[in-house]
PDB file of C-alpha atoms and ligand atoms in Angstrom:
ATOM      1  CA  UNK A 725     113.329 109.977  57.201  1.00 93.00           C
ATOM      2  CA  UNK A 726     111.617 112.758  55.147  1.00 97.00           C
ATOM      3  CA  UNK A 727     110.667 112.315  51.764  1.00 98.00           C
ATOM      4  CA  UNK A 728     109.837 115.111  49.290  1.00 98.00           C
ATOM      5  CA  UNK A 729     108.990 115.508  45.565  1.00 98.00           C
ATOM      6  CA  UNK A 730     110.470 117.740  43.856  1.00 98.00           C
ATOM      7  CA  UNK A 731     108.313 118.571  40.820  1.00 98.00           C
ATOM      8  CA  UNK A 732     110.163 121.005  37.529  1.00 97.00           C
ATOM      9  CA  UNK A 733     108.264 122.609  34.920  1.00 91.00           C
ATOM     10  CA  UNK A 734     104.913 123.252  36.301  1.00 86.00           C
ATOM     11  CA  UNK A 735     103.122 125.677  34.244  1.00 90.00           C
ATOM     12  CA  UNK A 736      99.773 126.855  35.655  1.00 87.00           C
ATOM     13  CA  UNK A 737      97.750 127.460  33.268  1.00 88.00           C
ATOM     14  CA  UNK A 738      98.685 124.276  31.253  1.00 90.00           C
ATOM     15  CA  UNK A 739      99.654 122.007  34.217  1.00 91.00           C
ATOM     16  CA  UNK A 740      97.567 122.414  37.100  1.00 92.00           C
ATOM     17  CA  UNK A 741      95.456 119.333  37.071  1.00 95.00           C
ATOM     18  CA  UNK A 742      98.705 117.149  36.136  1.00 96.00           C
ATOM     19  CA  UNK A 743     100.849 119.378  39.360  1.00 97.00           C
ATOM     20  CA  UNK A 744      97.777 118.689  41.773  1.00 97.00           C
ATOM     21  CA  UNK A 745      98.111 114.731  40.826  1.00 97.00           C
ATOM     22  CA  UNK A 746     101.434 114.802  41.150  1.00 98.00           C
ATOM     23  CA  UNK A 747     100.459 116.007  44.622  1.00 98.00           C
ATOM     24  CA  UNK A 748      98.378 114.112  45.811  1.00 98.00           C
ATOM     25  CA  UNK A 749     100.163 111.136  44.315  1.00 98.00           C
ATOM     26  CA  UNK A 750     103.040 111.919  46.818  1.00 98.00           C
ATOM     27  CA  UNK A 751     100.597 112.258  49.779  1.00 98.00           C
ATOM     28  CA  UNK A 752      98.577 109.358  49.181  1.00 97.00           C
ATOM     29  CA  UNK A 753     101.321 106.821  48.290  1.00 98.00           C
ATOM     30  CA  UNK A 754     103.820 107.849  51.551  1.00 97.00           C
ATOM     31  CA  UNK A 755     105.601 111.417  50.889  1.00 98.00           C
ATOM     32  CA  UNK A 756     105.961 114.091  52.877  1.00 98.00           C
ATOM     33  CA  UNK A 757     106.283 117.089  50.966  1.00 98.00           C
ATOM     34  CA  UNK A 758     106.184 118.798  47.314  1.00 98.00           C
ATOM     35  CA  UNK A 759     108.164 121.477  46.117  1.00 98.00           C
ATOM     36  CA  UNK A 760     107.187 122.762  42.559  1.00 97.00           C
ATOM     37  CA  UNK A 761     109.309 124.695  41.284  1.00 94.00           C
ATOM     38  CA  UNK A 762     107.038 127.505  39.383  1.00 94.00           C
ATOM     39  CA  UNK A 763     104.758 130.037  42.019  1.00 95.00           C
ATOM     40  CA  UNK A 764     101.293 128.991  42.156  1.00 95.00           C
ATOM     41  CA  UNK A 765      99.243 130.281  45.192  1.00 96.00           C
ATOM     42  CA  UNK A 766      95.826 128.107  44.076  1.00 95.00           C
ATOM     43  CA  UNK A 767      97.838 124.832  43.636  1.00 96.00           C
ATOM     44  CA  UNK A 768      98.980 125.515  47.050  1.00 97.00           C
ATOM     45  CA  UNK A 769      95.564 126.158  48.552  1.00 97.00           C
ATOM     46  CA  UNK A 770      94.337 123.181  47.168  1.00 97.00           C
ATOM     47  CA  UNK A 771      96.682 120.918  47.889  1.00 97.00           C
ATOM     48  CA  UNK A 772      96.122 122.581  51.421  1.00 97.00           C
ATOM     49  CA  UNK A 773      92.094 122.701  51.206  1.00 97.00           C
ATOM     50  CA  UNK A 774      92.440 118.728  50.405  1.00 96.00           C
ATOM     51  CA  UNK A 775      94.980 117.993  53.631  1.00 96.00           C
ATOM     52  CA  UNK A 776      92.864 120.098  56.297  1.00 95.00           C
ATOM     53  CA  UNK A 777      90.148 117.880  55.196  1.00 95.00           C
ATOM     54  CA  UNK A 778      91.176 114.384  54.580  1.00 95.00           C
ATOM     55  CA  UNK A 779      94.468 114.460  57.066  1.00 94.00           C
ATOM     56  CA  UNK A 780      98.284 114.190  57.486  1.00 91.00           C
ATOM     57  CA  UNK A 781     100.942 116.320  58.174  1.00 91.00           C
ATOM     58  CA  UNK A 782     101.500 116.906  53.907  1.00 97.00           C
ATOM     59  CA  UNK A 783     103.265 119.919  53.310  1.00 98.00           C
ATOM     60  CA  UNK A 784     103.475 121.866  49.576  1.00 98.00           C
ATOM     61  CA  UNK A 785     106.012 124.844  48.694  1.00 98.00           C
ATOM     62  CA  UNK A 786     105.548 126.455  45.407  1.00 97.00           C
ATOM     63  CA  UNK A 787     107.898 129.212  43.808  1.00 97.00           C
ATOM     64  CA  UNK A 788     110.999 127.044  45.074  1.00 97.00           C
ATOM     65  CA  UNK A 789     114.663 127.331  43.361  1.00 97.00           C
ATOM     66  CA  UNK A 790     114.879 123.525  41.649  1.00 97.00           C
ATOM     67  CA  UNK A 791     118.832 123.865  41.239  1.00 98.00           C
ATOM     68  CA  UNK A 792     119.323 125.287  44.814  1.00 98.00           C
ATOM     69  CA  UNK A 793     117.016 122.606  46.108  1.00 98.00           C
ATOM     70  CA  UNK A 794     118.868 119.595  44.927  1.00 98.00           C
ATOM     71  CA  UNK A 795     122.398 121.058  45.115  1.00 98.00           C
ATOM     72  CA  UNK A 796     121.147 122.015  49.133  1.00 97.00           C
ATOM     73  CA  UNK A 797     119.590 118.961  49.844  1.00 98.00           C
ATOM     74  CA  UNK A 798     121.117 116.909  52.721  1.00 97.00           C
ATOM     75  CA  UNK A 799     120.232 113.427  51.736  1.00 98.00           C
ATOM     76  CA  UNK A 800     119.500 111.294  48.138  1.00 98.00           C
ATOM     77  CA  UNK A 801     118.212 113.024  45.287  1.00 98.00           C
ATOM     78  CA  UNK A 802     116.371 110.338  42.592  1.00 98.00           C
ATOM     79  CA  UNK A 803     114.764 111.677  39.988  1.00 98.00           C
ATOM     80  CA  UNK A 804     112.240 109.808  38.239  1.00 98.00           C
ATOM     81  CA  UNK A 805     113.720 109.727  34.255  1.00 98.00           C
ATOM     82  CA  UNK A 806     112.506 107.052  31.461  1.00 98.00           C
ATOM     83  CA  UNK A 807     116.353 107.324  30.426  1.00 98.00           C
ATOM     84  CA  UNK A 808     117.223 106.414  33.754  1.00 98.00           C
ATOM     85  CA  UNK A 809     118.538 103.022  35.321  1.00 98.00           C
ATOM     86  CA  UNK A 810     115.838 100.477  36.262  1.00 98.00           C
ATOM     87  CA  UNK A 811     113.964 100.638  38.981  1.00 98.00           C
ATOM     88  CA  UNK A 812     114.707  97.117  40.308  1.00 97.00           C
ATOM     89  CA  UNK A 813     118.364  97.538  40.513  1.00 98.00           C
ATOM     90  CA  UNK A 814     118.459 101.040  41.811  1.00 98.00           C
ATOM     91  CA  UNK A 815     116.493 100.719  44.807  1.00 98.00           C
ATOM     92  CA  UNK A 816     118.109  98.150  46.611  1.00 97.00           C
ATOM     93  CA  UNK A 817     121.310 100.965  46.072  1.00 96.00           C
ATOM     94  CA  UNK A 818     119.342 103.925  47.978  1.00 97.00           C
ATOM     95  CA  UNK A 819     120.414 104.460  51.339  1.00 97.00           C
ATOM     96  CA  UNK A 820     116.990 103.926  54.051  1.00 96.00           C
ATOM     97  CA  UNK A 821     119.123 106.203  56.101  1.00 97.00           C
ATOM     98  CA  UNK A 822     119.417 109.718  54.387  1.00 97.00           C
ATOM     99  CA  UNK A 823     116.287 111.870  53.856  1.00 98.00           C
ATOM    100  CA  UNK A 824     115.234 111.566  50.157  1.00 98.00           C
ATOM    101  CA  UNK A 825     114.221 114.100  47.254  1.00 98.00           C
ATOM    102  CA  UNK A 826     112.533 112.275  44.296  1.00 98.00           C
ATOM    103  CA  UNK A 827     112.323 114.149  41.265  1.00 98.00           C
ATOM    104  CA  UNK A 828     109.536 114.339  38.618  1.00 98.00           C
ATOM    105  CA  UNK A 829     109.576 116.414  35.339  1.00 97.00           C
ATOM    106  CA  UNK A 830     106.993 117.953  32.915  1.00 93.00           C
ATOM    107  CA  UNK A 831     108.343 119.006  29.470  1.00 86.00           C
ATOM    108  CA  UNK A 832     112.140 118.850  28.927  1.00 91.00           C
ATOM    109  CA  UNK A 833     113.878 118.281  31.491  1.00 96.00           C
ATOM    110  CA  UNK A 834     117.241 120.451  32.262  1.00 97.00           C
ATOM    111  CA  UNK A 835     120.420 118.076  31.578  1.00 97.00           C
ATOM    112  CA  UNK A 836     121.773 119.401  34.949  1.00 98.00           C
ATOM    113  CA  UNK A 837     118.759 117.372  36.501  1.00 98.00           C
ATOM    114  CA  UNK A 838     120.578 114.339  35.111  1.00 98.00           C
ATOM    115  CA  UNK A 839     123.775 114.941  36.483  1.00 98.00           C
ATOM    116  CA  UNK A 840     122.691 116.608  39.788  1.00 98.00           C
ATOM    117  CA  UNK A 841     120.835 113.858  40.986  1.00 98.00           C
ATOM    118  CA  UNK A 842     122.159 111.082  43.245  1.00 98.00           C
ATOM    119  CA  UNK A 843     120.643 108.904  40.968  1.00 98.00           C
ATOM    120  CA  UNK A 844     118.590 108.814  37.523  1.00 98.00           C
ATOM    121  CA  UNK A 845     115.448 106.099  37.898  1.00 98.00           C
ATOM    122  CA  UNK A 846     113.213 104.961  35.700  1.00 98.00           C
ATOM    123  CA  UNK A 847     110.012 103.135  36.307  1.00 98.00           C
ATOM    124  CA  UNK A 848     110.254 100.874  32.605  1.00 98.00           C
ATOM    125  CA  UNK A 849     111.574 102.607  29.680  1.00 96.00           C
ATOM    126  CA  UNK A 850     108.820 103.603  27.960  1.00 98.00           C
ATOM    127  CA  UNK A 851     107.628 107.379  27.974  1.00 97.00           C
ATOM    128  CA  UNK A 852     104.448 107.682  30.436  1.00 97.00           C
ATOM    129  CA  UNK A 853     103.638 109.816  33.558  1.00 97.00           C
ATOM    130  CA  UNK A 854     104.990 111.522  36.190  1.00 97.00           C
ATOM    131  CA  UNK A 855     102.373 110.763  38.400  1.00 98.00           C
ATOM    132  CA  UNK A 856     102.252 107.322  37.507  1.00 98.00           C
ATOM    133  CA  UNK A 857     106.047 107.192  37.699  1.00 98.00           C
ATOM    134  CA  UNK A 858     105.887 108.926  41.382  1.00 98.00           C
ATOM    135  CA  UNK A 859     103.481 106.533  42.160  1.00 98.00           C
ATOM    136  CA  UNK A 860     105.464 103.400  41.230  1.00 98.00           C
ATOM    137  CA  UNK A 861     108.184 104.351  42.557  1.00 98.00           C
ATOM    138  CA  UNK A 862     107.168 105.351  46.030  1.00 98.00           C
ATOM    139  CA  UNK A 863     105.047 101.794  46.675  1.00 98.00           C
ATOM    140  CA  UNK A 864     108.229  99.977  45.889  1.00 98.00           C
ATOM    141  CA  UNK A 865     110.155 102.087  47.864  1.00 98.00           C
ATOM    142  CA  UNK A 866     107.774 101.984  51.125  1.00 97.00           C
ATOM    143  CA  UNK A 867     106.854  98.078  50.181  1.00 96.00           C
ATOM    144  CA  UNK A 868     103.179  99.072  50.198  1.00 95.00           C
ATOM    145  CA  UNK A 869     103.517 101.225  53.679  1.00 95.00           C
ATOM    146  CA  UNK A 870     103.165 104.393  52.342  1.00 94.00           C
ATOM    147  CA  UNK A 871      99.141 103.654  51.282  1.00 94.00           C
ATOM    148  CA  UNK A 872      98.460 101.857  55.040  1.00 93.00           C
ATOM    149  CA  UNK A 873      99.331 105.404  57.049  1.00 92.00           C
ATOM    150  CA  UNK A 874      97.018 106.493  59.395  1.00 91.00           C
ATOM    151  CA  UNK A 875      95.916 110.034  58.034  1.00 92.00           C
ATOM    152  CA  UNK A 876      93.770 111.209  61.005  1.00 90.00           C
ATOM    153  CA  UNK A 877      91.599 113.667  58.846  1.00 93.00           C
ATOM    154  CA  UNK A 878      88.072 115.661  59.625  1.00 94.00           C
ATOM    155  CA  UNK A 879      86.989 113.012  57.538  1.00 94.00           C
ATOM    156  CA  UNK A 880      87.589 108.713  56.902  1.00 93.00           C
ATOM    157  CA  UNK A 881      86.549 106.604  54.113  1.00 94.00           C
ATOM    158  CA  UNK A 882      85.764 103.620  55.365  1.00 94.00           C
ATOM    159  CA  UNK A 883      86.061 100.462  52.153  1.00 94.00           C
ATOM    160  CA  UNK A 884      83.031  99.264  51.147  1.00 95.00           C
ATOM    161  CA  UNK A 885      82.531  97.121  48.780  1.00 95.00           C
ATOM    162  CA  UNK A 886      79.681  99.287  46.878  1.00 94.00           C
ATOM    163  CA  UNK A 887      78.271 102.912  47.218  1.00 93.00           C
ATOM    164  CA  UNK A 888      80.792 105.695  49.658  1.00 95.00           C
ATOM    165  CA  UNK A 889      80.888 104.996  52.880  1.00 96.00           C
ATOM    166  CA  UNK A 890      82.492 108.134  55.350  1.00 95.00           C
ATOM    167  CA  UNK A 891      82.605 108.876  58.627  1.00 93.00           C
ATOM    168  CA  UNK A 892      82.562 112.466  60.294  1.00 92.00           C
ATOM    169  CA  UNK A 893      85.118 112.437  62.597  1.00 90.00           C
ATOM    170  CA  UNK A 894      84.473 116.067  63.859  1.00 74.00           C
ATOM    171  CA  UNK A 895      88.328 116.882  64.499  1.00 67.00           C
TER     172      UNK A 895
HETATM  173  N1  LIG B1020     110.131 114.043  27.376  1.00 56.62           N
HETATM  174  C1  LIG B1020     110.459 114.552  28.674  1.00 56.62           C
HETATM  175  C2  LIG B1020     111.948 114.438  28.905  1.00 56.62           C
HETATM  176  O1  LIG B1020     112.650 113.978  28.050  1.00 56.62           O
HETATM  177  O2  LIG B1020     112.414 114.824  29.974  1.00 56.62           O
HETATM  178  C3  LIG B1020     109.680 113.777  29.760  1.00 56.62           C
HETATM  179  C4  LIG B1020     108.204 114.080  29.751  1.00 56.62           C
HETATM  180  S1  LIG B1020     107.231 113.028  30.809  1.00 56.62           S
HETATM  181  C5  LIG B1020     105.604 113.373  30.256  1.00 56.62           C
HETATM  182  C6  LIG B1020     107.192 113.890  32.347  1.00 56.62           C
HETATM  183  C7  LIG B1020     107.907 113.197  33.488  1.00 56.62           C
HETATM  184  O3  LIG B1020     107.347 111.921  33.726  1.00 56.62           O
HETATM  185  C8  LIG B1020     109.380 112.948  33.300  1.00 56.62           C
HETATM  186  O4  LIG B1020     110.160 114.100  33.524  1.00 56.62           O
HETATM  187  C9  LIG B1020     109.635 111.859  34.353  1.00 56.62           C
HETATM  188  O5  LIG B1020     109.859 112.421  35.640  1.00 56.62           O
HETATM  189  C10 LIG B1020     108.331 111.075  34.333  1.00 56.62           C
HETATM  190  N2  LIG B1020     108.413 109.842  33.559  1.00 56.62           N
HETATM  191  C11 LIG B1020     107.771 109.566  32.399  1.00 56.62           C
HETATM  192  N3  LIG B1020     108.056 108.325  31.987  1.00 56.62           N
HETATM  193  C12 LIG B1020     108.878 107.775  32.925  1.00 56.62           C
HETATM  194  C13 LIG B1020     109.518 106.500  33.082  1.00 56.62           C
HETATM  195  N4  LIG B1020     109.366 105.519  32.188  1.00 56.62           N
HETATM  196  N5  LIG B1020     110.280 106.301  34.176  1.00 56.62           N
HETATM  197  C14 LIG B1020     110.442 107.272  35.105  1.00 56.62           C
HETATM  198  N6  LIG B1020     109.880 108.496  34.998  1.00 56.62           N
HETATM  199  C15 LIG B1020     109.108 108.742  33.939  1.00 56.62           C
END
């Protein structure tokens, strides 16, 4: 089943670094895919730049239509919401069958957001971050999976316990 994050609000000249966390976040914890909804050509390089080299099949969209995205989507739209219902009781309630659009906010979020959605989530109730939210959120969902995926990249860090440690893989 796909998963995607949907992020709202991006603004790049204020929000890149926060947008390209938000990212990466979704890559490295288990997603598939972000769609932001604001146009930004070097997010999406980036984001790109940092796939070619370290692996997956991660896709990013930027410039995409936030209310046509979740009122089009096929499967379960959460999005991520301090206001929302918690965390422990919601996902045992999200189908495992149905491809899933997790949404993350900047600044204000849109009431619409709150009553598109499938359902609103939040990870506690106190005001943090979206990437920390994201990042909850997905390692409950995938029980830890998410971080374990093989990423097949040019390049592998291998643990160590001190110093950086990677192998060339020459792909
Ligand atoms: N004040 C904004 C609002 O009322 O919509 C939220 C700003 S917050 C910095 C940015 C995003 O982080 C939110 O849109 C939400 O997706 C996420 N977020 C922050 N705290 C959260 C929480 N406790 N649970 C779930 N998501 C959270």
């Amino acid at each position: 089943m796909t998963i995607a994050v949907l992020r709202l609000g991006h603004r790049p000249a204020r929000d890149k670094r926060v947008t390209t966390h938000v990212a990466l976040a979704a890559r490295a914890f288990g997603a598939d895919a972000i769609l932001v909804s604001t146009k930004d050509a070097g997010l999406e390089r980036t984001v790109r730049n940092l796939t070619a080299k370290f692996g997956g099949g991660f896709e990013v969209r930027t410039g995409v239509p936030w209310r046509e995205t979740i009122k089009g989507w096929p499967g379960i739209v959460v999005h991520l919401t301090m206001y929302g219902e918690a965390l422990e009781e919601a996902i045992p309630r999200i189908p495992r069958d149905r491809d899933l659009l997790i949404v993350v906010g900047a600044e204000k979020v849109p009431r619409a957001v709150y009553d598109l959605a499938t359902l609103n989530v939040s990870v506690g109730n106190q005001p943090h971050s979206e990437v920390a939210a994201l990042a909850v959120f997905l390692d409950r969902w995938l029980g830890g999976k998410g971080l374990k995926r093989a990423f097949s990249g040019k390049v592998r860090v291998v643990p160590s316990r001190r110093g950086k440690v990677v192998e060339n893989l020459n792909r």
